[in-house]
Coordinates of C-alpha atoms and ligand atoms in Angstrom, one line a residue:
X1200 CA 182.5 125.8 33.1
X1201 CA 185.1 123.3 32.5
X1202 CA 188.3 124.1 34.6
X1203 CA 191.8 122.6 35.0
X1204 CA 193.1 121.4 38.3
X1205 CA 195.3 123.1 40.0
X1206 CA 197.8 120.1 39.9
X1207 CA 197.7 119.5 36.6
X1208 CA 198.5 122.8 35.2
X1209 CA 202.0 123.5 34.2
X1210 CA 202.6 126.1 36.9
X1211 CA 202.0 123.7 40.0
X1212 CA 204.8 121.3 37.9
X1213 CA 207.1 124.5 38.0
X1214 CA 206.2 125.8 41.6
X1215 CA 207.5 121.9 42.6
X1216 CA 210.5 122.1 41.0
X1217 CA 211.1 125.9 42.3
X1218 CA 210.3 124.4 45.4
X1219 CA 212.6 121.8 45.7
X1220 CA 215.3 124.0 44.4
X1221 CA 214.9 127.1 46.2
X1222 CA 211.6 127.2 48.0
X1223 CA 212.4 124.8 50.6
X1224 CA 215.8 126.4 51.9
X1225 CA 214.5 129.9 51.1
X1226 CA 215.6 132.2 54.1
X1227 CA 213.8 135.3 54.4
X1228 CA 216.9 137.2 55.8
X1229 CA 219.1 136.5 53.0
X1230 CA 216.2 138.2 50.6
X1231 CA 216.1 140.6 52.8
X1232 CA 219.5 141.0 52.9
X1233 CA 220.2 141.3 49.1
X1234 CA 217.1 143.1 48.7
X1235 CA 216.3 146.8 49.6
X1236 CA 213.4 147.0 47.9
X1237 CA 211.5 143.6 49.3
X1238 CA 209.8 145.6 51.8
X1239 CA 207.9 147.6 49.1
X1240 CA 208.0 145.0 46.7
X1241 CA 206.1 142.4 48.9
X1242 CA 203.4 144.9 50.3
X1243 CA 200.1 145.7 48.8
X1244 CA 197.8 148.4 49.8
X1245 CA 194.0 147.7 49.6
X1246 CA 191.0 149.4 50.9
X1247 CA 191.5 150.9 54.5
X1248 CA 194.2 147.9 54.8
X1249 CA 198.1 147.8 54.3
X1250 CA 199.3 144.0 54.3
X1251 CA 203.0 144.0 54.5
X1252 CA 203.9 140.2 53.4
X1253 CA 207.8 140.5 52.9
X1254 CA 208.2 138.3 55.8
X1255 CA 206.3 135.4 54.1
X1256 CA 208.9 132.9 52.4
X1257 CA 208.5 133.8 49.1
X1258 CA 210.4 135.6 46.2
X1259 CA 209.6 137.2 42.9
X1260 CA 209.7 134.2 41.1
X1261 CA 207.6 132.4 43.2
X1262 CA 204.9 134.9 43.1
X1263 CA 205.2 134.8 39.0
X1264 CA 204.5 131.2 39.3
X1265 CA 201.6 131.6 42.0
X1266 CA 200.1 134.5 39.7
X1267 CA 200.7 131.8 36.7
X1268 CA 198.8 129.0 38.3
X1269 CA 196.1 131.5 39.4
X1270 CA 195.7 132.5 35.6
X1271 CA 195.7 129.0 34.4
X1272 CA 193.0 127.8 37.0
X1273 CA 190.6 130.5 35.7
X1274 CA 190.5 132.3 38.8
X1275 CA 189.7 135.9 37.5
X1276 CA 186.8 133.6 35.1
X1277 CA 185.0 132.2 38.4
X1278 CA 185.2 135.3 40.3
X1279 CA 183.9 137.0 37.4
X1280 CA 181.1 134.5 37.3
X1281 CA 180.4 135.2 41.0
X1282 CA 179.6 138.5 40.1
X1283 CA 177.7 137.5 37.2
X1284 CA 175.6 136.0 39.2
X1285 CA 176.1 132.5 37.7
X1286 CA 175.2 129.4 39.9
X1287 CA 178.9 129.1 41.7
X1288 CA 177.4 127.1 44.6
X1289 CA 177.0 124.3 42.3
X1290 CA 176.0 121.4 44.6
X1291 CA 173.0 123.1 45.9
X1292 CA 172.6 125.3 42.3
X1293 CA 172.5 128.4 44.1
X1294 CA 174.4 131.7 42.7
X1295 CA 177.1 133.4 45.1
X1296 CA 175.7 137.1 46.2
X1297 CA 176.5 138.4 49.5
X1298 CA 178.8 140.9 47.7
X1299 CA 175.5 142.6 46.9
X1300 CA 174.6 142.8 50.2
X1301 CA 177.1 145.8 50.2
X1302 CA 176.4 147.2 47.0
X1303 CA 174.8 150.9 46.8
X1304 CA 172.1 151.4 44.5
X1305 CA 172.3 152.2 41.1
X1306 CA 170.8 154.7 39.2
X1307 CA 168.5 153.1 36.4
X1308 CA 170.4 155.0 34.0
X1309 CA 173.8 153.4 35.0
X1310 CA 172.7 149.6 35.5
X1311 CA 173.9 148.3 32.5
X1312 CA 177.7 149.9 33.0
X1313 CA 177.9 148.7 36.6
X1314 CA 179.2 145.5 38.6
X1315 CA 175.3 144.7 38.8
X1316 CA 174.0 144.3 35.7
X1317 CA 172.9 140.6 35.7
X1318 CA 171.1 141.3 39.4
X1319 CA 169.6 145.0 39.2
X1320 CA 166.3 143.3 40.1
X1321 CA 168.4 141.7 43.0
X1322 CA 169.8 144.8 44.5
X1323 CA 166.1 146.6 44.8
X1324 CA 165.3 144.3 47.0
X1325 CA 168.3 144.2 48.8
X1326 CA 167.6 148.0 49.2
X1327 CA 164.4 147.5 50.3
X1328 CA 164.9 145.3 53.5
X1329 CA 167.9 147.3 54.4
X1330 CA 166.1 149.8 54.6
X1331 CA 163.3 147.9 56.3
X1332 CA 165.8 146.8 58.4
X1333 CA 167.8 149.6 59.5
X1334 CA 164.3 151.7 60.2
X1335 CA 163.5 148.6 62.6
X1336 CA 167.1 149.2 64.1
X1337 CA 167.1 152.9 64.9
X1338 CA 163.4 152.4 66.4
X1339 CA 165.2 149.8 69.0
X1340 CA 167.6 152.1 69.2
X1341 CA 165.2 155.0 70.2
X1342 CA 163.2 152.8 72.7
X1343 CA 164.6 152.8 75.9
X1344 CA 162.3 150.6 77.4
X1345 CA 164.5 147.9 75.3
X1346 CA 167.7 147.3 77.4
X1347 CA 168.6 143.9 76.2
X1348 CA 169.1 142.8 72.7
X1349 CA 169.3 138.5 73.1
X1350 CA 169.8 137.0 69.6
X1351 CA 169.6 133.5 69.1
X1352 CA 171.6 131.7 66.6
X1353 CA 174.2 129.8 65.7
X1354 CA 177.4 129.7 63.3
X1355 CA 177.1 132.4 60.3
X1356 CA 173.5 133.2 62.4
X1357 CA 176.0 134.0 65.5
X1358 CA 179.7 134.5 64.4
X1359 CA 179.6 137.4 62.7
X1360 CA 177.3 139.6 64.2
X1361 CA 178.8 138.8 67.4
X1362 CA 182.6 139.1 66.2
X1363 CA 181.6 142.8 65.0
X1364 CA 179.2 144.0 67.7
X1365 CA 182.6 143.2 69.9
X1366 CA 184.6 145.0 67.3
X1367 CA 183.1 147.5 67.4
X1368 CA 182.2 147.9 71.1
X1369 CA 183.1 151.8 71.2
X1370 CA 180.7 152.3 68.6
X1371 CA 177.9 150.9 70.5
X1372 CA 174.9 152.7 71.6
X1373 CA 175.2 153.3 75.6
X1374 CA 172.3 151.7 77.9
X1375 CA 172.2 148.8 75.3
X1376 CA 173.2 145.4 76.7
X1377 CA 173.9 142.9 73.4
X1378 CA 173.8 138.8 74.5
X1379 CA 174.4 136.1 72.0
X1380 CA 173.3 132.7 72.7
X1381 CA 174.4 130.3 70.4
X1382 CA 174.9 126.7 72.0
X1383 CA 172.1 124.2 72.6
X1384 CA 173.7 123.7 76.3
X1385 CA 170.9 125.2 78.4
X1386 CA 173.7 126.4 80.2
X1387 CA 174.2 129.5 77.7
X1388 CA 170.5 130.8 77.5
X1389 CA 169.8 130.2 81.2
X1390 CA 172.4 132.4 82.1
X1391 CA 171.0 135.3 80.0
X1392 CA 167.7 134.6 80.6
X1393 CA 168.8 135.2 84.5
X1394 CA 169.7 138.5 83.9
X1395 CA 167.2 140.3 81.5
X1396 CA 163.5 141.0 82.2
X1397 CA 160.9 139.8 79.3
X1398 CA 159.4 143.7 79.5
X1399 CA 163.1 145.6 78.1
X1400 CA 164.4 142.1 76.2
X1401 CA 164.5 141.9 72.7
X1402 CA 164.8 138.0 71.1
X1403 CA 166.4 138.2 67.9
X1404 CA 165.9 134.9 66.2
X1405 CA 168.8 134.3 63.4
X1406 CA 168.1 131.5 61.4
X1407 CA 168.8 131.6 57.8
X1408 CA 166.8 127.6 56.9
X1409 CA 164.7 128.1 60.7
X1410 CA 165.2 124.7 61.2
X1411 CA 168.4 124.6 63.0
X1412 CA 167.5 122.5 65.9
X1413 CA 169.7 124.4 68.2
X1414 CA 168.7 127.3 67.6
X1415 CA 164.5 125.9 67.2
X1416 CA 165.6 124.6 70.8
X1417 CA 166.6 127.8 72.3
X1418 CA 163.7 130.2 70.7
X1419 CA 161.2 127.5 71.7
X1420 CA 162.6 128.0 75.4
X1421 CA 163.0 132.0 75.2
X1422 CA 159.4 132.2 73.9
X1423 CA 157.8 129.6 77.0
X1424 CA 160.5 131.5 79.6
X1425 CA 158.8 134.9 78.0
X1426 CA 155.0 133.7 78.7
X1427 CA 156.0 132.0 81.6
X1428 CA 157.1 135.5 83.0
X1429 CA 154.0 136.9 82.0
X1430 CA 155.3 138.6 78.4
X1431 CA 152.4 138.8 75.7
X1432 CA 153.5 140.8 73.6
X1433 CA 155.8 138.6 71.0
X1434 CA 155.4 141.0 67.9
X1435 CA 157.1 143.7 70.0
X1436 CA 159.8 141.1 71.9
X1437 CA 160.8 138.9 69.3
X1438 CA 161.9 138.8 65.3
X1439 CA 163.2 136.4 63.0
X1440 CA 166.1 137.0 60.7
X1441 CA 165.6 134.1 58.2
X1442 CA 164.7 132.9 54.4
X1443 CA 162.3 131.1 55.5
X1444 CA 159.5 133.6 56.8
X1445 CA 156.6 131.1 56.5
X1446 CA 158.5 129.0 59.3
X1447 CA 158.9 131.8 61.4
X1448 CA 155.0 132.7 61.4
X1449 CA 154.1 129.3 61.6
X1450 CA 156.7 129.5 65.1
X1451 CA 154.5 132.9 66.1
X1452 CA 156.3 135.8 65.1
X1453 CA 155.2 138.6 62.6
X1454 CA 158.1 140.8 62.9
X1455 CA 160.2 139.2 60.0
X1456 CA 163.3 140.6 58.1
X1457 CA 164.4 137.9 54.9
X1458 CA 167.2 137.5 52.6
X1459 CA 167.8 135.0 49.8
X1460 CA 169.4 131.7 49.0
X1461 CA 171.8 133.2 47.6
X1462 CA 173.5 134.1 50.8
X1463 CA 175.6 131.7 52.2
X1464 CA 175.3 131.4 56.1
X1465 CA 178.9 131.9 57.0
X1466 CA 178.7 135.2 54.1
X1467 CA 175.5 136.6 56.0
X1468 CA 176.4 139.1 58.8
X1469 CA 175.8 141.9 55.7
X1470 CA 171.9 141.2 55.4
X1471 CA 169.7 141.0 58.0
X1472 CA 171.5 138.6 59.8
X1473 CA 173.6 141.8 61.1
X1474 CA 170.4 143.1 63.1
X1475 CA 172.2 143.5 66.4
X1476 CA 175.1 144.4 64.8
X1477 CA 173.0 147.4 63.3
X1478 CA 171.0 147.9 66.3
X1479 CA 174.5 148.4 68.4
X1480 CA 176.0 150.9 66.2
X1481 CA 173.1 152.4 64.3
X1482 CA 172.0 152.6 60.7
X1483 CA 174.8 154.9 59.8
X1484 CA 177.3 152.8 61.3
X1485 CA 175.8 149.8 59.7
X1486 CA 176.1 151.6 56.2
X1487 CA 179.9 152.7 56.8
X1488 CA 180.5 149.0 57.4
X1489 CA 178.2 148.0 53.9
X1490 CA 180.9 150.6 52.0
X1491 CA 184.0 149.4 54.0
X1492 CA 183.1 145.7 52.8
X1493 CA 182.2 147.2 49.0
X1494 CA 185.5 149.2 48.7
X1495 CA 187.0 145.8 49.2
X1496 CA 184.6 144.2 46.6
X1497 CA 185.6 146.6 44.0
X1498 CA 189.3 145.9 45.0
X1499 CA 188.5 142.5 44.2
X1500 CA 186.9 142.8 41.5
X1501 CA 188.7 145.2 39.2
X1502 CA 192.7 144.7 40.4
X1503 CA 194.8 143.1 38.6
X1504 CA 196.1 139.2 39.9
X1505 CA 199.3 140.8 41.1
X1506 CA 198.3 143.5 42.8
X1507 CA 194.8 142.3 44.4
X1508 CA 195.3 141.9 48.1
X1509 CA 193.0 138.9 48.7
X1510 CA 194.8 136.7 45.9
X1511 CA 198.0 137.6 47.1
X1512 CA 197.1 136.4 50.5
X1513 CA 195.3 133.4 49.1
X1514 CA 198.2 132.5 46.5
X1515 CA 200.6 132.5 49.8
X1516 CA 198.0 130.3 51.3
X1517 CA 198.2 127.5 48.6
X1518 CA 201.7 128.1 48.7
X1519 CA 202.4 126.9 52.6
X1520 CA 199.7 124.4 52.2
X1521 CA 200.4 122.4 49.3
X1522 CA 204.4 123.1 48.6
X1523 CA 205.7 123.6 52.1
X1524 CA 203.1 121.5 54.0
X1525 CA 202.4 123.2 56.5
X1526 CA 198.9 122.0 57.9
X1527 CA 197.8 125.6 60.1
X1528 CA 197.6 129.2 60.6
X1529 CA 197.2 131.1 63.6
X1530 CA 195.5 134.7 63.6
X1531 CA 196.9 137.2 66.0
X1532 CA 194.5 139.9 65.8
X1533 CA 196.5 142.4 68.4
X1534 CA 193.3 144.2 69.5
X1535 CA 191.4 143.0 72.3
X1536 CA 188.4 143.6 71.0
X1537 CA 188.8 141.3 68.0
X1538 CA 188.8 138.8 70.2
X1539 CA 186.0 136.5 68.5
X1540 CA 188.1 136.9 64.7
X1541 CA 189.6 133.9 64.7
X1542 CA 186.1 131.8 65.3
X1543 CA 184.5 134.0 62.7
X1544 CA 187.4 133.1 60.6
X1545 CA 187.5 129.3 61.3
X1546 CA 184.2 129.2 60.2
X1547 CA 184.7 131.3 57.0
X1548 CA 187.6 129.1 56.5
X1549 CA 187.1 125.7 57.4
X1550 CA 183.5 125.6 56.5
X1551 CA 184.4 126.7 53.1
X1552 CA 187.3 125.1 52.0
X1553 CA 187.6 121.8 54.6
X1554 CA 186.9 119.7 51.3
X1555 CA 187.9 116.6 50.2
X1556 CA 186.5 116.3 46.7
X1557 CA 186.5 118.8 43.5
X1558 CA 183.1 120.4 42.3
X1559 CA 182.3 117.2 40.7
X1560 CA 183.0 115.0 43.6
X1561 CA 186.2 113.8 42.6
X1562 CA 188.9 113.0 45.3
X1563 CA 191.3 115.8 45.6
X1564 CA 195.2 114.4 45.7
X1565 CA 196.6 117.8 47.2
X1566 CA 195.5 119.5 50.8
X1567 CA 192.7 122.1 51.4
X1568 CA 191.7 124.6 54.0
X1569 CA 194.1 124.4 56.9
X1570 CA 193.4 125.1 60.5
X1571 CA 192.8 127.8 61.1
X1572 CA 193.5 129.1 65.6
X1573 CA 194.4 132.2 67.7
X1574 CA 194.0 134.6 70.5
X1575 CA 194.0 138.1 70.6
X1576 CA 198.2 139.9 71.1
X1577 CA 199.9 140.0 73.6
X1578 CA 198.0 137.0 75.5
X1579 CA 198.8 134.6 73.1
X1580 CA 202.6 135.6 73.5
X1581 CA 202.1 134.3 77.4
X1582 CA 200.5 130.7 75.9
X1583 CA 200.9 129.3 72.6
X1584 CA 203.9 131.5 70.8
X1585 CA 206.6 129.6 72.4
X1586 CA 205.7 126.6 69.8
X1587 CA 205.5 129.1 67.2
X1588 CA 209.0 130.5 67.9
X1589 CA 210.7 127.0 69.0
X1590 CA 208.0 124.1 68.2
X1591 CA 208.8 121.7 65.5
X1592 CA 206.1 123.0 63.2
X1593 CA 206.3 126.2 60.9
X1594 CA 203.1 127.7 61.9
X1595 CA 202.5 130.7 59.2
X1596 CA 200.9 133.8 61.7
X1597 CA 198.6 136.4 60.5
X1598 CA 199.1 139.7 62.4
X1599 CA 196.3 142.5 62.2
X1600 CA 197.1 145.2 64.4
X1601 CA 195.3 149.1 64.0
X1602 CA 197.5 152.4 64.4
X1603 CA 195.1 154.4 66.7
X1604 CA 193.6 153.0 69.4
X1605 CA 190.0 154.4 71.0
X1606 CA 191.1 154.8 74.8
X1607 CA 193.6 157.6 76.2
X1608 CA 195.4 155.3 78.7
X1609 CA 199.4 156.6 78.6
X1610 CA 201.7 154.4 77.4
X1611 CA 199.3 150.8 76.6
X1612 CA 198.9 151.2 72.6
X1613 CA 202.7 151.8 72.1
X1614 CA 203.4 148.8 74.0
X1615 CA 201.0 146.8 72.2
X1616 CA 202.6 147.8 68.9
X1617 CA 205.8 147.0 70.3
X1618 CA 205.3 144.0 71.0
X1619 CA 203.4 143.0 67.8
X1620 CA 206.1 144.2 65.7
X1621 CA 208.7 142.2 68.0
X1622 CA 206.8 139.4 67.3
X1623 CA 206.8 139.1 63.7
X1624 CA 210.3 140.3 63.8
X1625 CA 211.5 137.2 66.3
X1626 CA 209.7 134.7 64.4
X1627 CA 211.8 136.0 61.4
X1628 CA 215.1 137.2 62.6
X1629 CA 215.8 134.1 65.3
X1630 CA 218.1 133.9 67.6
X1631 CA 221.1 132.0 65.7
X1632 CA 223.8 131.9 68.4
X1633 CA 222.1 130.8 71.2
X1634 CA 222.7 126.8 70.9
X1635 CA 220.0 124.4 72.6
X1636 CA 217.2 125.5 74.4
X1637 CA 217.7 129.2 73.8
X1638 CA 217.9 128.8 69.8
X1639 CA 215.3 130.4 67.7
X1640 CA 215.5 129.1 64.6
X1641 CA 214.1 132.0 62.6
X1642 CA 213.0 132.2 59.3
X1643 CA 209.1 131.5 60.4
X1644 CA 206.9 133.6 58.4
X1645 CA 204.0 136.0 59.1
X1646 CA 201.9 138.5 57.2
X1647 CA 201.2 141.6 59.0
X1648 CA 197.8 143.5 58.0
X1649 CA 197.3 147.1 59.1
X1650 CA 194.7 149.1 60.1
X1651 CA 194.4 152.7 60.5
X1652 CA 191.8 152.7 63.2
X1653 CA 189.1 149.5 63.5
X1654 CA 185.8 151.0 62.6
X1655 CA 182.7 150.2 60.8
X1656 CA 184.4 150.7 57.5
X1657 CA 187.3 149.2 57.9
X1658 CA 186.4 146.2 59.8
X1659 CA 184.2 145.8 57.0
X1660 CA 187.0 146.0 54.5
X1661 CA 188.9 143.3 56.5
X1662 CA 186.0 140.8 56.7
X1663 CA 185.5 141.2 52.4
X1664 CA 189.1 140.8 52.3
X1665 CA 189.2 137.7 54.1
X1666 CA 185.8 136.2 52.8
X1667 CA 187.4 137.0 48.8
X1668 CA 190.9 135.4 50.2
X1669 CA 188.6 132.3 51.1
X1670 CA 186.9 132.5 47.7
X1671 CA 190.5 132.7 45.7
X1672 CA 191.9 129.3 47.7
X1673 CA 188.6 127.2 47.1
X1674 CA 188.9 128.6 43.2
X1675 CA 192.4 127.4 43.3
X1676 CA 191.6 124.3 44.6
X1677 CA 188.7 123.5 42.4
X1678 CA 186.7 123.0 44.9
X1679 CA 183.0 124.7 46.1
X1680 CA 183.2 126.9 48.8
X1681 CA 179.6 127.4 49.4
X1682 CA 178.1 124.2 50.6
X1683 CA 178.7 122.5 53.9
X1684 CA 177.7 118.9 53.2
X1685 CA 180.4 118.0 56.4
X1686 CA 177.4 119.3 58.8
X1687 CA 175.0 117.2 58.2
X1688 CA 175.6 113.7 59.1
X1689 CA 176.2 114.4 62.9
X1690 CA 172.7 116.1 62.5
X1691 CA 170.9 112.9 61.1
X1692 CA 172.5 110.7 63.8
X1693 CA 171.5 113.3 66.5
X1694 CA 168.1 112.6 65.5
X1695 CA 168.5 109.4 66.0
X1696 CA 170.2 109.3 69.6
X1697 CA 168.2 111.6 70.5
X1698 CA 165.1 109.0 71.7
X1699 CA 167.7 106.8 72.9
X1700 CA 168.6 108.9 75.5
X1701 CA 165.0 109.5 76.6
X1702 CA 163.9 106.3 76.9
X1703 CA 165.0 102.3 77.5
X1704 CA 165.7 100.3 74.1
X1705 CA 167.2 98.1 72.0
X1706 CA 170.6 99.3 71.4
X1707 CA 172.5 96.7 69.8
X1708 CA 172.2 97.9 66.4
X1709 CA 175.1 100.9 67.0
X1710 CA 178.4 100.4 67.6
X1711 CA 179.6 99.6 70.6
X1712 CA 181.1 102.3 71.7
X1713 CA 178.3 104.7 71.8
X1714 CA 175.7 102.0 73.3
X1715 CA 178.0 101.4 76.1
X1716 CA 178.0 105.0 76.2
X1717 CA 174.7 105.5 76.3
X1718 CA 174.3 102.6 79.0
X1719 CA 176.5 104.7 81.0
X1720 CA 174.7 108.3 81.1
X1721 CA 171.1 106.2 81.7
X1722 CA 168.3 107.4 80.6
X1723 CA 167.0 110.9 80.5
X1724 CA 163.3 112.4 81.2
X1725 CA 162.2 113.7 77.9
Ligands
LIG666 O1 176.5 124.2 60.7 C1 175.9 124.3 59.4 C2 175.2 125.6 59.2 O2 174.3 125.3 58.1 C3 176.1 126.8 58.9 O3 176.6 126.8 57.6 C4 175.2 127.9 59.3 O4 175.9 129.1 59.4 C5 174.6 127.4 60.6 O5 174.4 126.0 60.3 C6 173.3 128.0 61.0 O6 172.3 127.8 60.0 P1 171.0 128.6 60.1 O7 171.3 130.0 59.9 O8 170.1 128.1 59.0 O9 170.3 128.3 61.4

């Protein structure tokens, strides 16, 4: 599929010179100002999510000419093709499927009128491990003589299910204890292994290739701290979550759950990658949070440009990064239990879009992803927001904040809500008269995303939202979203320090600066 780039459309030539004439000193006050209906005009209601964007700096003409440059890019073609099926991931020739992952089953008699037409074989067997899977969860769930859930894993093998099993802490079986080890520093599985026993620990180990040396480093030592203890039994203490189920028998275990290539790593928490997830909060939970995703999907899928939440949020995105420059964005997720969002979301993000060339390797002349940082509301206020409100960068900030909270303490959810809406109204409204260091300059846009309550559904809903967002921006950019080539070059050199540190050599073939490193740490026992 042959597409144009995005700056060489008409649309990006007119979103310049819209820029330059009005973009640039836009002032969100003034549109507000001369606006009643901007409010209603520049919200958009999606699946269990309200996203109020009328504080971003953007008017109706600029969204005409950022729905324009979506059209001409072939957005709505690509994303079509993703549901197709079609080999998307085109460096590694791999289709683009974890949207099936939430996808009920279809009736025989309705495959060919349905989203799944091209992948009903597909969706079986997606069926059938779920299922697999979730019977395996609620039999955990049922044993009590299984206290400790461990899994081992690292990025999409670790962010998600970890982000959600936090989200969704008051939905979490009691007299289950969850622990994620993700980082090669001994440090981190040590400290778990000191407080769980190998006869009520469960070693979950999430690998989607099993051959991520971290994670190969940390099962290897979970399985010799098992036997060392006395454990025997590894069909009943440990599974894999992976592709690659001959690596994981070959490692010695037999309890296996697979998915396909056709996952992407960082898109995986919906397959069986969510184990703990679906061990914490049950198979029914796990489904709720499957239909919160799909709702979202079908969003997606069938809205139309201007009225399809996660191309509205990404067609703001491409507007700060490429018109007004501005190089980050911080997520404010004012719930403290979405605390681990905004690493799920750097990876979705950065991993994704932190490109450099087009999908045929061509150097890109405009920015891509930007950074993505935040904290959970209201610590952030007490850290970072004073350069939001005063620093010398505009720093765009994403809100998310839920209506009804799950505790009964007087007083706390009001005051959180208070002080996420003073937030997003500060950055905008400023503080004009003040003079020096009291001036707010205002003006600093934010997008504010509502939830009704955070439960399985709808924290499913918000994670589709933001992986489709991700999806929209990479389209946009003409770039492929699902390969990580950045990864792998620290690994091959890894694997080449690594002997260097164990033993005495010949170093004068690397730069200096790492052999006068390595002269400095000594050598290691292997
Ligand atoms: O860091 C690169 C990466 O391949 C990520 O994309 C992936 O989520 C992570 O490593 C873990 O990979 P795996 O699940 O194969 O162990």
């Amino acid at each position: 599929m042959t597409r144009l780039s995005c700056d060489r459309t008409p649309a990006w030539g007119a979103l310049q010179t819209h820029f330059n004439a009005h973009g640039r000193a836009f002032d969100a006050r003034v549109a507000f100002a001369g606006d009643a209906g901007r409010f209603e005009a520049f919200s958009q209601s999606a699946p269990h999510i309200f996203a109020d964007l009328s504080k971003n700096l953007i008017d109706g003409e600029t969204q005409q000419l950022l729905l324009e440059l979506a059209r001409l890019t072939g957005v709505q073609t690509h994303r079509d093709a993703m549901f197709a099926g079609a080999p998307i991931n085109n460096t590694e020739q791999r289709a683009v499927m974890h949207w099936l992952l939430r996808h009920p089953l279809v009736a025989p008699s309705d495959v060919a009128q349905s989203a799944v037409k091209n992948v009903a074989a597909e969706l079986t067997a997606v069926h059938d491990v779920l299922n697999a899977m979730l019977a395996y969860a609620q039999a955990v769930r049922a044993d009590e003589a299984i206290t400790d859930v461990v899994n081992i894993g690292i990025g999409g093998s670790d962010l998600g299910p970890q982000m959600a099993v936090l989200a969704l802490d008051q939905f979490v079986l009691p007299g289950k204890r969850f622990h994620f080890v993700s980082n090669v520093d001994g440090h981190e599985l040590a400290a778990v292994l000191k407080r769980v026993k190998p006869e009520s620990t469960l070693f979950l180990i999430a690998s989607k290739t099993f051959t991520t040396i971290e994670t190969m480093t940390n099962a290897q030592s979970a399985k010799s701290w098992f036997q060392s203890q006395g454990g025997t039994d590894i069909a009943r203490h440990f599974a894999a979550l992976t592709t690659n189920v001959s690596a994981a028998n070959a490692f010695g275990i037999s309890t296996t759950f697979g998915f396909w290539d056709w996952v992407g790593g960082r898109y995986s928490m919906w397959s069986a990658i969510g184990l703990p997830l679906a061990i914490a909060i049950g198979a029914e939970g796990f489904r709720e949070f499957l239909a919160g995703a799909h709702d979202m999907d079908e969003h997606f899928r069938t809205s139309a440009l201007a009225s399809n939440l996660p191309v509205r949020l990404a067609l703001l995105d491409v507007w700060y990064r490429n018109f007004h420059g501005f190089t980050s964005r911080s997520i404010a997720p004012y719930h403290s239990a979405l605390r681990r969002l905004p690493a799920y979301l750097q990876q979705l993000e950065m991993e994704s879009n932190g490109k450099r060339v087009n999908r045929s390797g061509e150097s890109l002349a405009y920015g891509t992803s930007p950074v993505l940082w935040g904290e959970p509301g209201t610590n952030g206020q007490h850290a970072y927001f004073q350069m939001l409100h005063q620093g010398t960068d505009v720093v765009p900030v994403e809100f998310v904040a839920v209506k009804k909270p799950k505790h009964d303490l007087p007083g706390h959810h009001d005051l959180l809500l208070a002080n996420v809406l003073a937030q997003a109204q500060a950055l905008m409204a400023g503080k004009a008269d003040a003079g020096g260091h009291r001036h707010f300059p205002g003006n600093r846009p934010s997008t504010f995303l509502l939830l009704d309550e955070l439960t399985p559904t709808s924290l499913g809903a918000l994670i589709a939202l933001q992986e489709h967002r991700v999806f929209v921006t990479g389209s946009l950019w003409g770039i492929n979203s699902f390969d990580q080539w950045g990864v792998e070059l620290g690994k091959v050199l890894c694997r080449d320090l690594l002997p260097r540190l164990t033993a005495v050599g010949d170093d004068a073939d690397l730069d200096a600066s790492t052999a006068g490193l390595i002269a400095r740490l000594g050598t290691f026992p292997a």
